[in-house]
Coordinates of C-alpha atoms in Angstrom, one line a residue:
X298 CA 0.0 0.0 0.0
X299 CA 1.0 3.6 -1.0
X300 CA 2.1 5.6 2.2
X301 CA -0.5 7.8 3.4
X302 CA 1.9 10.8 3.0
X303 CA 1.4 9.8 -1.3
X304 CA -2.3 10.8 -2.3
X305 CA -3.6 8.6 -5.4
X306 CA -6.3 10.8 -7.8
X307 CA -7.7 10.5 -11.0
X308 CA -5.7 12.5 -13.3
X309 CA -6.7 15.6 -14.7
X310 CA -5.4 17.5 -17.7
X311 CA -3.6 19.9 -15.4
X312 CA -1.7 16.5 -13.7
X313 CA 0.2 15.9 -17.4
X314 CA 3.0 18.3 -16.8
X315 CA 3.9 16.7 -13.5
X316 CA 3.6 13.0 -14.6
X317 CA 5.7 14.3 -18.0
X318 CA 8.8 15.6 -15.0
X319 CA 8.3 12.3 -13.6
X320 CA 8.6 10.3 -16.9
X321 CA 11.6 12.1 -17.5
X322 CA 13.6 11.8 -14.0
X323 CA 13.2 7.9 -14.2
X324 CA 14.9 8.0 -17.8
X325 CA 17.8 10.2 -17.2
X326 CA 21.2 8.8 -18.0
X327 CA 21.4 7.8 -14.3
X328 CA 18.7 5.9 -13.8
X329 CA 17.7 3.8 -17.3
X330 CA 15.6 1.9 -15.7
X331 CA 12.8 2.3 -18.3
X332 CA 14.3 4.4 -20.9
X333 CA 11.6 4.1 -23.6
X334 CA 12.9 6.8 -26.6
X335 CA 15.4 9.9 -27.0
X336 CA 15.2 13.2 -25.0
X337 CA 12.7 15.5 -25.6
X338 CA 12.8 18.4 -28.0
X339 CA 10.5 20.3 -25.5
X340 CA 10.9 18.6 -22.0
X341 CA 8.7 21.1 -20.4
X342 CA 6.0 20.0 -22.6
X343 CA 4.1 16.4 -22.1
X344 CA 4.3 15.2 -25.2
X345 CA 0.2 14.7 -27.2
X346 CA 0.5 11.0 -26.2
X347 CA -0.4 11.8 -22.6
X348 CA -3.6 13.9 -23.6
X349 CA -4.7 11.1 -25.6
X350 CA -4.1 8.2 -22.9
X351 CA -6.1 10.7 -20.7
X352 CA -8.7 10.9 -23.4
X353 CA -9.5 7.1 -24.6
X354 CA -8.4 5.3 -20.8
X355 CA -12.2 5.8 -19.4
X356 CA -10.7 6.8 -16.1
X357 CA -7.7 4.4 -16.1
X358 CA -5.0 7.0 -15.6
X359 CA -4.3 7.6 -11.7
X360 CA -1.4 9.8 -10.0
X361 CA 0.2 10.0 -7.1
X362 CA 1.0 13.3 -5.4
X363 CA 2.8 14.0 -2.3
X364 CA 2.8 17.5 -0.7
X365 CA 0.6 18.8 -4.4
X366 CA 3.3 17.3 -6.6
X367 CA 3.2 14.3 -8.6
X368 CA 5.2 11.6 -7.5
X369 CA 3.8 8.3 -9.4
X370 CA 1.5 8.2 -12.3
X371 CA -0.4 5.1 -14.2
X372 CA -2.4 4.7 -17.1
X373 CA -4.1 1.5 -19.0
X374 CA -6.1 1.5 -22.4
X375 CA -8.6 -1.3 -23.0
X376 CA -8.6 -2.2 -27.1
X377 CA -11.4 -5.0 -27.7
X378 CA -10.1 -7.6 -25.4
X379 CA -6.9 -6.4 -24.8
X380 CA -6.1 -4.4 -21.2
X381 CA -3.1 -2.7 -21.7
X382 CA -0.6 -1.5 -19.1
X383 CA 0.6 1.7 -20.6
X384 CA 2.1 3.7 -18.4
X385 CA 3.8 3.0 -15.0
X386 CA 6.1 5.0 -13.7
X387 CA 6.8 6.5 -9.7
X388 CA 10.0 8.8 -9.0
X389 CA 13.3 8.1 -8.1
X390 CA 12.9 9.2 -4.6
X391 CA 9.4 7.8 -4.1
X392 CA 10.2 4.4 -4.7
X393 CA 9.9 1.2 -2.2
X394 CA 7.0 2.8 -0.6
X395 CA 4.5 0.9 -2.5
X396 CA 3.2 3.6 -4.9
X397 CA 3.7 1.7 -7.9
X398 CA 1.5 -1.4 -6.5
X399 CA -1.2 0.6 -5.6
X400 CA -1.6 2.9 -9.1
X401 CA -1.2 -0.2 -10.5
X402 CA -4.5 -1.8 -8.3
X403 CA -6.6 1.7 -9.2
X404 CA -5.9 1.6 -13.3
X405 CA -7.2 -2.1 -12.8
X406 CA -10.4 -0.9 -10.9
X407 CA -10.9 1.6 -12.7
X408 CA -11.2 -0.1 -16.2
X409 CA -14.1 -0.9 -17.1
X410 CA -14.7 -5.0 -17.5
X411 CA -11.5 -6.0 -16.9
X412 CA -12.7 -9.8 -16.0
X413 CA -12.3 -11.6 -18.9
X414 CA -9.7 -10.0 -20.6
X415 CA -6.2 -10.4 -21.5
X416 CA -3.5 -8.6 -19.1
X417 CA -0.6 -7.1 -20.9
X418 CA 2.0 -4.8 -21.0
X419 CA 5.9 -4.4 -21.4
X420 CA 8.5 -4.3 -18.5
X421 CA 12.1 -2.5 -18.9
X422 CA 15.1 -4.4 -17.4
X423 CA 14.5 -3.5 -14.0
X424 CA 13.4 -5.8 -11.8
X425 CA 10.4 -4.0 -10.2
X426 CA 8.2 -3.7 -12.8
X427 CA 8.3 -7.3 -13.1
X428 CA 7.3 -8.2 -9.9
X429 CA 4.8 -5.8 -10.3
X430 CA 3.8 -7.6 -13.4
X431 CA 3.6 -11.2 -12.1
X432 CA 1.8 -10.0 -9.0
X433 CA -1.3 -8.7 -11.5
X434 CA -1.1 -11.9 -13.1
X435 CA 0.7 -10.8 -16.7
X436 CA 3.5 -13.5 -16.9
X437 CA 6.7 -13.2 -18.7
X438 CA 5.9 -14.3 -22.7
X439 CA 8.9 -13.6 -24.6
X440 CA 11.5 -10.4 -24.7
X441 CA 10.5 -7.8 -27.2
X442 CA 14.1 -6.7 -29.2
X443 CA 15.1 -3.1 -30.1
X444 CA 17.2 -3.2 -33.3
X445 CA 18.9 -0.8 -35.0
X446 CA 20.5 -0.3 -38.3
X447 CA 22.2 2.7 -40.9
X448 CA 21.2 3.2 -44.8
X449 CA 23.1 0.6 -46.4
X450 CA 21.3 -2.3 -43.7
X451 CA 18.0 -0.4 -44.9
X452 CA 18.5 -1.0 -48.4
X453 CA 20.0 -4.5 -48.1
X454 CA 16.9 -5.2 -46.4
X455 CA 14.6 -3.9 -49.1
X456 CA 16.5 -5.8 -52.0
X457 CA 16.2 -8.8 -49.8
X458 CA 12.7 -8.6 -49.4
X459 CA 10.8 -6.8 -52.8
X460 CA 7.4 -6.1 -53.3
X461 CA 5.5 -9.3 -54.4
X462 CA 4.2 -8.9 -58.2
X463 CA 1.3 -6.5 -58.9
X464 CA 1.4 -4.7 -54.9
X465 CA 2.2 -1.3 -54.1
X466 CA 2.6 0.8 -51.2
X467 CA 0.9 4.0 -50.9
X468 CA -0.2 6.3 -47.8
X469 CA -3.0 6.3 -45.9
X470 CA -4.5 9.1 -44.6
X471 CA -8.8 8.1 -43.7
X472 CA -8.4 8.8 -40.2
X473 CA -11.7 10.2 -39.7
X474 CA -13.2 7.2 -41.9
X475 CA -12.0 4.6 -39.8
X476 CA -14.9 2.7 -40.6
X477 CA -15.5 -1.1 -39.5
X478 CA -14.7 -2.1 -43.1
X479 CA -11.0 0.0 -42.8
X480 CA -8.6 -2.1 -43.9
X481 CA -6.6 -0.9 -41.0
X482 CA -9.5 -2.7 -38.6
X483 CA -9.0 -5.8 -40.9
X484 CA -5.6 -6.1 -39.9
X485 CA -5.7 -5.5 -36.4
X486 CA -8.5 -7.7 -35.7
X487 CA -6.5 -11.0 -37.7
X488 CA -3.1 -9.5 -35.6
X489 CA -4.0 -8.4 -32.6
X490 CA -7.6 -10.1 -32.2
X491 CA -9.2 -6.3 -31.9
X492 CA -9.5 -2.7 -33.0
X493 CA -7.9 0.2 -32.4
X494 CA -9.4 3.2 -33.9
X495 CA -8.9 6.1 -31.4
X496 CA -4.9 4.7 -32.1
X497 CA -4.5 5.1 -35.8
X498 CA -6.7 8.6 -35.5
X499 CA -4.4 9.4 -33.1
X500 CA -1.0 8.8 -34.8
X501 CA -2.0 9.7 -38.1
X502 CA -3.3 13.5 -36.4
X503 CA -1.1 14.5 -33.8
X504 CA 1.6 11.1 -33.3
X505 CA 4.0 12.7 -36.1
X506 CA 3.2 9.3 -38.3
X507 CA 2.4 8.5 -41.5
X508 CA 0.5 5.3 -42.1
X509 CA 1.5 3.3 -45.0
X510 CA -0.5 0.7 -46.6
X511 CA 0.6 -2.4 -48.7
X512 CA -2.2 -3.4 -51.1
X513 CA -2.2 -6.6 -54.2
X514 CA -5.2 -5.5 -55.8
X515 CA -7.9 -4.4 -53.8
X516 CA -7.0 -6.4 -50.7
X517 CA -4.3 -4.8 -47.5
X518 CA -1.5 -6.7 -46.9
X519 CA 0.0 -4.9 -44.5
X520 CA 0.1 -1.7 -42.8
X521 CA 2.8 0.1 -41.7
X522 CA 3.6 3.3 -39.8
X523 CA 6.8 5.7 -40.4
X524 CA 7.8 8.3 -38.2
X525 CA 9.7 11.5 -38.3
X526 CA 13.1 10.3 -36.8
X527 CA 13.4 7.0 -38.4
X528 CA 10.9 4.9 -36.5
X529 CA 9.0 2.2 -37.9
X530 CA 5.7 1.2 -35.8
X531 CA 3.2 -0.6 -35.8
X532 CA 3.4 -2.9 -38.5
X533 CA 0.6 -5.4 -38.6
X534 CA 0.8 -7.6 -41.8
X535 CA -1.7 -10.8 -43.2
X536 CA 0.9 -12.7 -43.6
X537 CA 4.8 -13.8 -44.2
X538 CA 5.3 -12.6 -47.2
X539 CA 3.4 -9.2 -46.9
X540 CA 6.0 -8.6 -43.6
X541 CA 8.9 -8.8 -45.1
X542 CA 8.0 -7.0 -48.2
X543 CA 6.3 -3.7 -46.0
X544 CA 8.9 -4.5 -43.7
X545 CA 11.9 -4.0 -46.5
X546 CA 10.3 -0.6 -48.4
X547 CA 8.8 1.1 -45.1
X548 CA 13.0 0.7 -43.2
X549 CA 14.1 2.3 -46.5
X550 CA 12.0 4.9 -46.4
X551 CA 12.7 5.9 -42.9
X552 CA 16.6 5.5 -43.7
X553 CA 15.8 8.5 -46.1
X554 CA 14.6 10.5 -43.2
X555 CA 17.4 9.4 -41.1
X556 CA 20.8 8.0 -41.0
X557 CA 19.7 5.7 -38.3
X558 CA 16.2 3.5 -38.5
X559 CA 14.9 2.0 -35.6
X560 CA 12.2 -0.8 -34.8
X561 CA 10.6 -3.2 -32.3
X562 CA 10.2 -6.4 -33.0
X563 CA 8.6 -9.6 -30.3
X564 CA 10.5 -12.6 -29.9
X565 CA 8.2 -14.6 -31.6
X566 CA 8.5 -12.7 -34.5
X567 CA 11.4 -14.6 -36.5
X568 CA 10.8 -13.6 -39.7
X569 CA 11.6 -10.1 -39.1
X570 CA 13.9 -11.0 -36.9
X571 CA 15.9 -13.3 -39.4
X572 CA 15.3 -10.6 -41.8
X573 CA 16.6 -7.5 -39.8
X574 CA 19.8 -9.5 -38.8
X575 CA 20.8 -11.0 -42.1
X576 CA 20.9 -7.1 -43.4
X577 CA 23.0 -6.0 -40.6
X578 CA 20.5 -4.2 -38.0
X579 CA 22.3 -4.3 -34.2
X580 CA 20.2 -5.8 -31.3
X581 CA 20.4 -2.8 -29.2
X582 CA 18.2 -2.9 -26.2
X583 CA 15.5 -5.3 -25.0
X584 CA 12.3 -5.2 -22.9
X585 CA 9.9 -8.3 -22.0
X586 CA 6.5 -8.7 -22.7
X587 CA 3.7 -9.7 -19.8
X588 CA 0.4 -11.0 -20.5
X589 CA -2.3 -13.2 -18.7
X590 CA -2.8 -15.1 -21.7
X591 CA -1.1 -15.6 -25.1
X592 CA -3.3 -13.1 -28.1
X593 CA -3.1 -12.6 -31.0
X594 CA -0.9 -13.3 -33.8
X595 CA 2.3 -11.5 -32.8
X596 CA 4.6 -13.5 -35.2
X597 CA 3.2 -11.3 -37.2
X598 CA 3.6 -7.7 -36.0
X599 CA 5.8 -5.1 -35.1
X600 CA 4.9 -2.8 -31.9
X601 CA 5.4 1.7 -31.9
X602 CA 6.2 2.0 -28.7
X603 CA 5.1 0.5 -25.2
X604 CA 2.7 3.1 -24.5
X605 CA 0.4 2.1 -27.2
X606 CA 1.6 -1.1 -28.6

């Protein structure tokens, strides 16, 4: 249990600059305990991802103040039947006291019809969010890689892997007609065994991505999202082929943006693994994933971050 001198709220909009300071002291050089992407252009800003956890959690996003500042902070999303740990995170100087435990029991009350579905999240290499993990009942799956690679492993990749006869890739840009027929939809619900609208409006509006689409005739094979620093994320695909393919020309079109491309990529997944490796990408961090229950069809997908999956 949290101390009593550490106060657990619902957070409001005016909380996101304090959880944002927090964020940031647990990543600093010193303390990489959960180091999740490169420093901030404007780290007295929280970046748009907060405002949208806030938005599409229903109440799942708790903080922890002591003396009016925030301390701790949590947040969990629930896409179809998927409860997803998103956010965990208490301050340096806060920790041991339990704070992290207890956000972590209000996100769970909080969500709404959490019985019944699948537990999940990803842990960094310390060991406390583990435990915290395994004592909600998300056990340890299989390690989610970071890999990382220059322009001449992006385009060995894409000549390794070309577009299949008669596809093309082209951009997608129907956020606001993510209809249940979206191809988009299609391919999360044969991935990830849900939807995730509120997620691709999000990234394609204010997550600085650009969704690309792999079609052969008038059916997806894959989607794929680019971002503005050489991120690739999510990548959801139909099948083997259509990964390696989106896989190949969305890494070279990120190398263009940037010297350095980077992705993640489940354990599972050993086609892209294989296919990352034998082009010369470095394995350069890892994190594990937890979940109550195996889902979906990760062999053949590719996560954005660990906030949203």
């Amino acid at each position: 249990m949290a101390t009593p001198s550490a106060k657990l709220e619902p957070a409001e909009p005016e909380d996101l600059p304090g959880a944002w300071a927090v964020y940031l002291a647990c990543t600093r050089p010193e303390d990489q305990s959960g180091c999740r992407q490169a420093a901030p252009d404007r780290p007295d800003l929280p970046p748009p991802l907060y405002a949208h956890l806030l938005l599409t959690s229903e109440g799942a996003f708790w903080v922890a103040r002591y003396e009016d500042q925030v301390v701790g902070f949590a947040a969990a999303v629930t896409r179809g039947r998927l409860w997803w740990l998103s956010e965990l995170w208490v301050a340096p100087g806060f920790r041991g006291r339990g704070i992290g435990s207890a956000l972590l029991r209000k996100v769970r009350r909080a969500s709404r019809g959490v019985r019944g579905r699948v537990l999940a999240g990803l842990t960094g290499p310390d060991g406390a969010g583990m435990v915290l993990g395994l004592r909600a009942g998300m056990w340890a799956r299989y390690p989610v890689f970071t890999v990382e690679g220059g322009q001449e492993a992006a385009e060995r990749l894409r000549r390794a892997n070309p577009l299949p006869p008669g596809a093309r890739m082209a951009r997608y840009d129907a956020a606001a007609k993510l209809g249940p027929r979206s191809p988009l939809l299609r391919l999360d619900r044969e991935v990830l065994g849900g939807t995730r609208a509120d997620d691709h409006v999000f990234w394609m509006t204010h997550g600085g991505r650009t969704c690309l689409l792999l079609w052969k005739g008038n059916r997806a094979l894959a989607y794929a999202y680019l971002g503005t620093g050489g991120e690739v994320g999510p990548l959801a695909a139909a099948g083997p082929q259509g990964l390696r393919s989106a896989l190949g020309l969305v890494v070279s079109k990120a190398a263009r943006k940037s010297e350095t491309v980077r992705l993640r990529i489940p354990g599972i997944n050993q086609v892209a693994l294989k296919a990352v490796l034998d082009a010369g990408f470095q394995l350069v961090a890892d994190s594990q994933l937890l979940a109550s229950e195996e889902f979906g069809c990760l062999e053949r997908y590719l996560p954005g971050d660990e906030s949203l999956f």
